[in-house]
Short mmCIF file of C-alpha atoms in Angstrom, two decimals:
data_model
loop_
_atom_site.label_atom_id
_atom_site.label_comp_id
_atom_site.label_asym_id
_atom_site.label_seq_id
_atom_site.Cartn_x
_atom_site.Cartn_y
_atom_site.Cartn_z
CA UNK U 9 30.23 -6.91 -15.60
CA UNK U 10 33.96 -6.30 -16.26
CA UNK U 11 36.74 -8.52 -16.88
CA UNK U 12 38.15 -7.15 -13.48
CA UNK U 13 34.60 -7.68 -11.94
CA UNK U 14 34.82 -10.15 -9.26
CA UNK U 15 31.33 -10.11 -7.80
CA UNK U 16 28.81 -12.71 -7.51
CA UNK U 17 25.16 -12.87 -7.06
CA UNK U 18 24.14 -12.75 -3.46
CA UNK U 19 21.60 -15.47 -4.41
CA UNK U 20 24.99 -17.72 -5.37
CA UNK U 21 27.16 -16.84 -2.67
CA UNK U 22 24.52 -18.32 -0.15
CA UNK U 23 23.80 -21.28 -2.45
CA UNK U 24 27.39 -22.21 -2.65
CA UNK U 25 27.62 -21.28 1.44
CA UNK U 26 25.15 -23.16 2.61
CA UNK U 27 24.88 -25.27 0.39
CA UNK U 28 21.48 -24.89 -1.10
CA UNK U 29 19.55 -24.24 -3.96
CA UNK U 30 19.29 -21.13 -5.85
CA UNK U 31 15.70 -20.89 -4.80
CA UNK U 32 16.38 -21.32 -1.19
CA UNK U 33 19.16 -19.08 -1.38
CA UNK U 34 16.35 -16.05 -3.00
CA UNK U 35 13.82 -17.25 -0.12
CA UNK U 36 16.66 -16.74 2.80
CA UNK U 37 17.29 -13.51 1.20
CA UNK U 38 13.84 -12.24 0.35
CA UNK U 39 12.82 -13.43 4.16
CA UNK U 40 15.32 -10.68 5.46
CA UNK U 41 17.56 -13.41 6.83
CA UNK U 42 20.77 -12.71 4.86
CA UNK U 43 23.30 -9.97 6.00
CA UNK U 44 26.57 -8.87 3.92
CA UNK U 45 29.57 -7.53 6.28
CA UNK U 46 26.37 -7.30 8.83
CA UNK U 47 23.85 -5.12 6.99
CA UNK U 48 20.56 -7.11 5.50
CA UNK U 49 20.21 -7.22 2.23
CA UNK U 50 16.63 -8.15 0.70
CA UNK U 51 17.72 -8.47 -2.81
CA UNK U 52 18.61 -11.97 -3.81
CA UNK U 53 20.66 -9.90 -7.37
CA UNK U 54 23.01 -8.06 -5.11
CA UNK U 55 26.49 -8.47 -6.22
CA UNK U 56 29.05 -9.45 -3.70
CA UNK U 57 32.83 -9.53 -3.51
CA UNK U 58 34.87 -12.68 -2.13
CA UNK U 59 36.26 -10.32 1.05
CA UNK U 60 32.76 -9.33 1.99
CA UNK U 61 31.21 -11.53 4.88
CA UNK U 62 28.20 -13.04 4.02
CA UNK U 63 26.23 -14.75 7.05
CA UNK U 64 22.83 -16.34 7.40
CA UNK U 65 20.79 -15.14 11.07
CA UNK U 66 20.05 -18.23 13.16
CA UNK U 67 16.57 -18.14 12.90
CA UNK U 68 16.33 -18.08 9.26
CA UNK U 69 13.44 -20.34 7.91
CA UNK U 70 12.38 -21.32 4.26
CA UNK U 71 8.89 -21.13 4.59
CA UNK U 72 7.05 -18.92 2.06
CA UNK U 73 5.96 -15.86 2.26
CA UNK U 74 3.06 -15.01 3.21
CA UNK U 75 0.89 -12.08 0.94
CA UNK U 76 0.66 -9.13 3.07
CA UNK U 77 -2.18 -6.75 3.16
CA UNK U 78 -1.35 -3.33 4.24
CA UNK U 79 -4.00 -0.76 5.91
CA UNK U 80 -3.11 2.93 5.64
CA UNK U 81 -5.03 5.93 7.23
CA UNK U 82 -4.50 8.25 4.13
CA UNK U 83 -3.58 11.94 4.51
CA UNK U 84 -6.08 14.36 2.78
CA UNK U 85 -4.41 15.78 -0.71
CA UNK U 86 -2.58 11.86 -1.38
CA UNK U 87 -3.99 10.47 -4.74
CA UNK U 88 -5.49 6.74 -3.70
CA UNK U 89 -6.96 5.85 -7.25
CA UNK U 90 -9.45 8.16 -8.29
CA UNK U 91 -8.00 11.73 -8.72
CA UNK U 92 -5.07 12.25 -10.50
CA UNK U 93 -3.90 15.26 -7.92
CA UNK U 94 -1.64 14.91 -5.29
CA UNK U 95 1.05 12.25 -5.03
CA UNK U 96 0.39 8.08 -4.81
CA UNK U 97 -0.75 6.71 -1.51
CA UNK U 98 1.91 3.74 -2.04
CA UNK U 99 4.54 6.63 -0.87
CA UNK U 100 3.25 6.38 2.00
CA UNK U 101 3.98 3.06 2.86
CA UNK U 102 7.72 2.50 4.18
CA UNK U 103 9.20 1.15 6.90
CA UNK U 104 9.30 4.87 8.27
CA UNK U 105 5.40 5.73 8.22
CA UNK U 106 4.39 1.65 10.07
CA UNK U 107 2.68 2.90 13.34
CA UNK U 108 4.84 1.96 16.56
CA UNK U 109 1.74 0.65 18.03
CA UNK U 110 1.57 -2.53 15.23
CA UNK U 111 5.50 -3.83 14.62
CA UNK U 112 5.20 -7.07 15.84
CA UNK U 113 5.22 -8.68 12.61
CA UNK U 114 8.62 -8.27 10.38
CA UNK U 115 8.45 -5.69 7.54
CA UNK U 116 9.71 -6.95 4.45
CA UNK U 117 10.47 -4.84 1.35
CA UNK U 118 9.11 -8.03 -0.77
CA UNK U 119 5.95 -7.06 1.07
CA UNK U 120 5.63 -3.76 -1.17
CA UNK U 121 6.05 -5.39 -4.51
CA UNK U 122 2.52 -5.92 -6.63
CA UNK U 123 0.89 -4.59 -3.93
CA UNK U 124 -2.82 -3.49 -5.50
CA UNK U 125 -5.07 -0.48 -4.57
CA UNK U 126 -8.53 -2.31 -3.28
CA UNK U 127 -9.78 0.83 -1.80
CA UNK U 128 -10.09 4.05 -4.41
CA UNK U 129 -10.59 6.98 -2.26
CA UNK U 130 -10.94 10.76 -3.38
CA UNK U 131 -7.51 12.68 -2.78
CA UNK U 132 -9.44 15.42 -1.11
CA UNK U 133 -10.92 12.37 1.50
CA UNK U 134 -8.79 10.85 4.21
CA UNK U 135 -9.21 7.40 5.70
CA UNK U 136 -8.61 3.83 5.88
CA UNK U 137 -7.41 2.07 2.35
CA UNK U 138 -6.47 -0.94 2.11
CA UNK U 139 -3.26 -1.86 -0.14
CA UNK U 140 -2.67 -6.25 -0.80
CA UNK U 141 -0.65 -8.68 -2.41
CA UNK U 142 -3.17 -11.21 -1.40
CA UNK U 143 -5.90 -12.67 -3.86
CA UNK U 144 -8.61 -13.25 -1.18
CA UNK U 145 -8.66 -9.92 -0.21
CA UNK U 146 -9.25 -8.77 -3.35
CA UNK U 147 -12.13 -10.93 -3.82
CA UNK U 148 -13.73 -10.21 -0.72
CA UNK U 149 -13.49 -6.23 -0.97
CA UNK U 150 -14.88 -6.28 -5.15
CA UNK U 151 -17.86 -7.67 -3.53
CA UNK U 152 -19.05 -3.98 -2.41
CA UNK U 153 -18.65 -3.91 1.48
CA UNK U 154 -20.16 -1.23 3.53
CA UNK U 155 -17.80 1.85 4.08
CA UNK U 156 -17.71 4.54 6.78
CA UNK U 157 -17.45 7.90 6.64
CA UNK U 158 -17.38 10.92 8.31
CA UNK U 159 -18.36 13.81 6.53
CA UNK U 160 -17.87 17.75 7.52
CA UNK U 161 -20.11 19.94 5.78
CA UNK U 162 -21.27 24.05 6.07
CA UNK U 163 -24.64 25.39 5.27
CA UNK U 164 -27.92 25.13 5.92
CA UNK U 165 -29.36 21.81 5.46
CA UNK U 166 -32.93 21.37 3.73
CA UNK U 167 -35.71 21.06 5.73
CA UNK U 168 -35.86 17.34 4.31
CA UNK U 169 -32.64 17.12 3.24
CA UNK U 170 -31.28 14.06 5.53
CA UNK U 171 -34.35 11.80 4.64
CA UNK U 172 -33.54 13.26 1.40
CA UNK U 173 -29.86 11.64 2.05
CA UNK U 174 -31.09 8.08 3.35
CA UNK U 175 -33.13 7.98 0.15
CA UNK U 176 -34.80 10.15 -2.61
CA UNK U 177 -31.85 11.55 -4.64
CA UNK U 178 -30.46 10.73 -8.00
CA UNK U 179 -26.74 10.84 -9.10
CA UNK U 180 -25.87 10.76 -12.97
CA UNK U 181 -29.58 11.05 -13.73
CA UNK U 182 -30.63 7.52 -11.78
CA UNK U 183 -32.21 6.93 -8.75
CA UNK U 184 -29.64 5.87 -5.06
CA UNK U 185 -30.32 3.45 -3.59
CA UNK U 186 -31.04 3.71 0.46
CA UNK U 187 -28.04 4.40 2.39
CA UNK U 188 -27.69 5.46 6.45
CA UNK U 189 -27.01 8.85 7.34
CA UNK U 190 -26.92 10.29 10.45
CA UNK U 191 -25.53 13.46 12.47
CA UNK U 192 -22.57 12.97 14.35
CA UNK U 193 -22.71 16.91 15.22
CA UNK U 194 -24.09 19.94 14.35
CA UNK U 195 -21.25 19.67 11.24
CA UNK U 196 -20.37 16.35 10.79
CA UNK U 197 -22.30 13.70 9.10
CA UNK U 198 -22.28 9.86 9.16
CA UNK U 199 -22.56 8.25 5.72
CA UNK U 200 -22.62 4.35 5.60
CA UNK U 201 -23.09 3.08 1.97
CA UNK U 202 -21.87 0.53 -0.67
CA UNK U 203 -19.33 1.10 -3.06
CA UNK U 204 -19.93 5.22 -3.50
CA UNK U 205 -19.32 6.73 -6.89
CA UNK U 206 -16.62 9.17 -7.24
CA UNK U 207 -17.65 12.83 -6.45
CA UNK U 208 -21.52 10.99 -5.21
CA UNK U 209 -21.16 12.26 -1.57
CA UNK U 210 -20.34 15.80 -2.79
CA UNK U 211 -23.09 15.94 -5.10
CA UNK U 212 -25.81 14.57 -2.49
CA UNK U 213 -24.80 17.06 0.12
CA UNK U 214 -25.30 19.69 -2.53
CA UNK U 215 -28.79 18.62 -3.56
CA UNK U 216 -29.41 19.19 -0.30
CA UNK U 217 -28.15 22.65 0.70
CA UNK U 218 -24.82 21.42 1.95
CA UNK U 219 -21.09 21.79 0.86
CA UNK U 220 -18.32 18.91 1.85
CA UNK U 221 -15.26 20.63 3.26
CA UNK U 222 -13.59 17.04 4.92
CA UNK U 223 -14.17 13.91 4.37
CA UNK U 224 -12.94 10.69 6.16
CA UNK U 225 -13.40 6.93 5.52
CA UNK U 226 -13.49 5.27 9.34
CA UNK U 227 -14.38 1.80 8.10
CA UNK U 228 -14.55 -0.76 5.30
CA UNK U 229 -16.92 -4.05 6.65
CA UNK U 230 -15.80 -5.07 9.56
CA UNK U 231 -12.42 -3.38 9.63
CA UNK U 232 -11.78 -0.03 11.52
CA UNK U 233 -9.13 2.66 11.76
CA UNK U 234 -9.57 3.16 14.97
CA UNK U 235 -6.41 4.72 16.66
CA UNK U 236 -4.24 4.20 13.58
CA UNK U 237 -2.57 7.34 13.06
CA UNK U 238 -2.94 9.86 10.06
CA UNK U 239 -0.41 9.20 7.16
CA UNK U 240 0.75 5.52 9.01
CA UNK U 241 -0.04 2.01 8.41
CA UNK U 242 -0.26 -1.36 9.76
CA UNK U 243 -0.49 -5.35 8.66
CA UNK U 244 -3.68 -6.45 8.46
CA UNK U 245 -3.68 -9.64 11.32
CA UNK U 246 -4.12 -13.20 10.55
CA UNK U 247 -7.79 -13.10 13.06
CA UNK U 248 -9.29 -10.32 11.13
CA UNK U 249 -11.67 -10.40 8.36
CA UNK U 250 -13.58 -7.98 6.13
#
């Protein structure tokens, strides 16, 4: 800061305002409730001039808060913690890309910062992944919980081949253990499994006489996509559990 450098934190301005602490002051500002010559600002470090208007919204509240957790239905080609191809799924997430159909709740840039990757999906694969700031979540989803997906394949299957899929084949020279798969269609299969390996769906179609050309995670325990829409994202709700 220069000597001619007038500016103040935001984080001060409102402390001295209100008055408050410094930590309420970062909470009002890191709820969204804080707006500088009437734009909201989210970053309790922004440096403000004496002339510029600071006001507080009237329904500004000092809870905490809360971790978010962040579902995304992946485009095909977007890295999500496996490959190295393609570009991070986190760019997906922005205000932008949060399907009209969920904006109830109020989106928060706070709610993008430390968010962790709880979901590794291939970049080639689309589906649900699941992005969180909140501990629990973690915990619940290292535990291995049963994933969905869809899987488009060509060729000619073996005459065994999808008993061979529920349970018989190895991957990296040991034994699977049983899984459920099913036909959707005359091209699409239904895999529901544990925790799968990377490139383990691929090589089990193979073994079989098939080759993957799509594949699309529809589920992760007792969470859906549903009608989410490709490359958007919603909150996960306070009522629904993994």
């Amino acid at each position: 800061m220069t000597e001619q450098d007038n500016t103040v934190r935001l984080a001060k301005r409102v402390a001295d305002m209100l008055p408050c602490s410094r930590r309420e002051a970062e909470l009002y500002i890191e709820g969204a409730f804080v707006r500088v010559d009437g734009v909201l600002v989210e970053e309790a470090g922004a440096r403000v001039a004496p002339e510029q208007t600071v006001e507080l919204d009237k329904d500004a509240t000092l809870l905490e808060i809360a971790p978010a957790t962040i579902l995304l239905n992946k485009p095909a080609g977007i890295s999500a913690g496996i490959d190295k191809d393609g570009q991070p799924v986190f760019s997906c997430v922005s205000e932008a890309t949060r399907t009209e159909a969920a904006r109830g709740e109020r989106f928060l840039k706070r709610h993008l910062v430390n968010l962790s990757l709880e979901s590794p999906l291939e970049t080639m694969a689309s589906g649900l992944v699941v992005l969180t700031q909140d501990f629990r979540v973690t915990r619940k989803l290292s535990e291995g919980l049963e994933q969905e997906i869809i899987v488009e394949v060509e060729g000619s299957i073996a005459d065994n081949g999808l008993a061979l899929l529920n349970h018989g084949l190895p991957y990296n020279g040991k034994p699977l253990p049983p899984i459920k798969v099913s036909w959707q269609n005359e091209k699409r299969l239904r895999f529901a499994l544990k925790a799968p390996k990377p490139g383990q769906i691929q090589h089990m179609c193979k073994l079989v006489g098939l080759k993957v050309v799509a594949m699309k995670r529809i589920r992760i325990g007792r969470i859906a996509m549903s009608s989410l829409p490709v490359g958007e994202w919603r909150y996960l709700t306070d009522f629904e559990r993994f």
